[in-house]
Each structure stands twice: as structure tokens, then as C-alpha cells.
Amino acid sequence: MSTAPAPPLKKQRLIALAVSLVSCIIGGSIGLNALIKSNQAQIDIQAKVPSGVTVHLDNGDIYTTGIIVSAACAIIALLAAISILVTVVWPESATRFLKTQWIIINSFNMTLLTNQIIYTVYFANNRAKITAFRDGVKLPPETAQAIVTATGQSTKYSKQHPALLLAHFGWFSVLFTAILVVILFVATRRRDKTRATSGMSTPEKRLTQAVEI
């Protein structure tokens, strides 16, 4: 009586899934915190400026990219958690859908990678655009910058600690998820090879082994 082959790289897959899950939870949490702190900075600046002055910071470039990075981390973390559950509870189903797993996770990791690159470039080179008004009259850019500087805030993204954390820790999410994708891909190849070999007759198996040697 033949027994079903062991799930390929099950231990390695579980470890990689867990590491990717944790790194993406951290990355997504840092991203969410950066978005919240960005909104809070706008409120803090407005609270410190003189009466009659309105200041608006336009950080839409890095803010939008940060949303996508955070969302991608959250989706990958969710997929990793589901994959861990299926691999532990229904290992045969997990083995059957290995290809689907690595394709879907890889597509979201490519989205994460692309936007993490963009985020890092914005973080290193850009700053928020300032628009200030006094009693409805637009102030010169130099005056607007001086007002923000006087509040103790910096418009340069590289000077903002929450953005700094995401610019660095986001890469760990990309790296560990990429490692996960590679392991899932290798496991898929081993599964397919095992299926192909199990469907051969004994002489065919010996011939295949001889060719590989």
C-alpha cells in the first residue's frame, strides 16, 4: 500500500511564512503610524501658528505611496496567516495550491517592492510643499517656510522619524517575503517532480535517475 508523499519543504515554508507574517505586520504598523503622525503634524503646526494664519502641508507624494506600502504589507500578512493555517490544518490542500500561493504573494510583493523604492526616493529627496495664508492672503514661500520652522517642524521627509522607520523597515518586509516566494517556488517544483516520478513505471524511473546522474 503506497503512502502519500510528504509535503515538500513544509518546515521551511512554515518558518518563511511566519517570518514574512511578522515582518509585514511590523511594516504595516509602522506605515500606519507614519500616516497618523503625518496628519498629526499638520494639526500641531496649525495649533502653533499665530491667529489668522492658515498653513497647509502638501505631502501627497509620500503619503499616497505610504498608503500603498502599508496596504501591501497588510495583504501579504493576511495571505501568510491564511497559508500557515492551511499548511498546518490541511497540508494536502496547501501542497495542491503551492503555485497559486507563490504567484499571488509574489504579485503583492512586487507591488510592495515598487512602492517601497518610490517611497525611499521621496524620503531621501523630497519635502512637503507649504502653502500659508494670512487673513485669506497667500504668503510668500519664504515666509511660509519660516512659519513652519518656527513651530519646530521640518518639511523634509528625511527629518521625520516615522517616515524614517518605514523607509528602512519596509525593506525587511520586501526581503523576507521574497525569500518566502523563492521557497514556495522551489516547493512547487519539487511537488511537480514528485508527481511526475510517481506516474512513471519502474523502468522509466530508473532511466530518469540515470539521466539526472
mmCIF file with all atom_site columns, C-alpha atoms in Angstrom, residues 3 10 17 30 33 47-48 67 71 82 103 110 112 118 126 150 158 164 174-175 183 192 197:
data_model
loop_
_atom_site.group_PDB
_atom_site.id
_atom_site.type_symbol
_atom_site.label_atom_id
_atom_site.label_alt_id
_atom_site.label_comp_id
_atom_site.label_asym_id
_atom_site.label_entity_id
_atom_site.label_seq_id
_atom_site.pdbx_PDB_ins_code
_atom_site.Cartn_x
_atom_site.Cartn_y
_atom_site.Cartn_z
_atom_site.occupancy
_atom_site.B_iso_or_equiv
_atom_site.pdbx_formal_charge
_atom_site.auth_seq_id
_atom_site.auth_comp_id
_atom_site.auth_asym_id
_atom_site.auth_atom_id
_atom_site.pdbx_PDB_model_num
ATOM 1  C CA . THR A 1 3   ? 1.684  6.286  1.139   1.00 0.00 ? 3   THR A CA 1
ATOM 2  C CA . LYS A 1 10  ? 6.806  22.024 4.858   1.00 0.00 ? 10  LYS A CA 1
ATOM 3  C CA . LEU A 1 17  ? 5.562  32.247 6.220   1.00 0.00 ? 17  LEU A CA 1
ATOM 4  C CA . ILE A 1 30  ? 4.987  51.386 11.043  1.00 0.00 ? 30  ILE A CA 1
ATOM 5  C CA . ASN A 1 33  ? 1.834  55.079 12.372  1.00 0.00 ? 33  ASN A CA 1
ATOM 6  C CA . ALA A 1 47  ? -2.156 74.971 16.567  1.00 0.00 ? 47  ALA A CA 1
ATOM 7  C CA . LYS A 1 48  ? 1.169  76.812 16.947  1.00 0.00 ? 48  LYS A CA 1
ATOM 8  C CA . ILE A 1 67  ? -0.702 54.043 1.984   1.00 0.00 ? 67  ILE A CA 1
ATOM 9  C CA . ALA A 1 71  ? -1.792 48.111 2.400   1.00 0.00 ? 71  ALA A CA 1
ATOM 10 C CA . ILE A 1 82  ? -4.057 32.009 5.861   1.00 0.00 ? 82  ILE A CA 1
ATOM 11 C CA . ILE A 1 103 ? 2.127  33.659 -7.678  1.00 0.00 ? 103 ILE A CA 1
ATOM 12 C CA . MET A 1 110 ? 6.223  43.219 -6.493  1.00 0.00 ? 110 MET A CA 1
ATOM 13 C CA . LEU A 1 112 ? 5.346  46.395 -2.303  1.00 0.00 ? 112 LEU A CA 1
ATOM 14 C CA . ILE A 1 118 ? 9.370  55.129 -4.748  1.00 0.00 ? 118 ILE A CA 1
ATOM 15 C CA . ASN A 1 126 ? 11.587 65.418 -1.295  1.00 0.00 ? 126 ASN A CA 1
ATOM 16 C CA . ALA A 1 150 ? 9.313  78.387 13.969  1.00 0.00 ? 150 ALA A CA 1
ATOM 17 C CA . SER A 1 158 ? 14.269 62.625 5.834   1.00 0.00 ? 158 SER A CA 1
ATOM 18 C CA . LEU A 1 164 ? 12.479 57.187 8.518   1.00 0.00 ? 164 LEU A CA 1
ATOM 19 C CA . VAL A 1 174 ? 10.176 43.012 0.911   1.00 0.00 ? 174 VAL A CA 1
ATOM 20 C CA . LEU A 1 175 ? 13.225 40.837 1.650   1.00 0.00 ? 175 LEU A CA 1
ATOM 21 C CA . ILE A 1 183 ? 10.840 28.733 -1.032  1.00 0.00 ? 183 ILE A CA 1
ATOM 22 C CA . ASP A 1 192 ? 5.661  18.612 -9.635  1.00 0.00 ? 192 ASP A CA 1
ATOM 23 C CA . THR A 1 197 ? 8.076  10.485 -10.990 1.00 0.00 ? 197 THR A CA 1
#
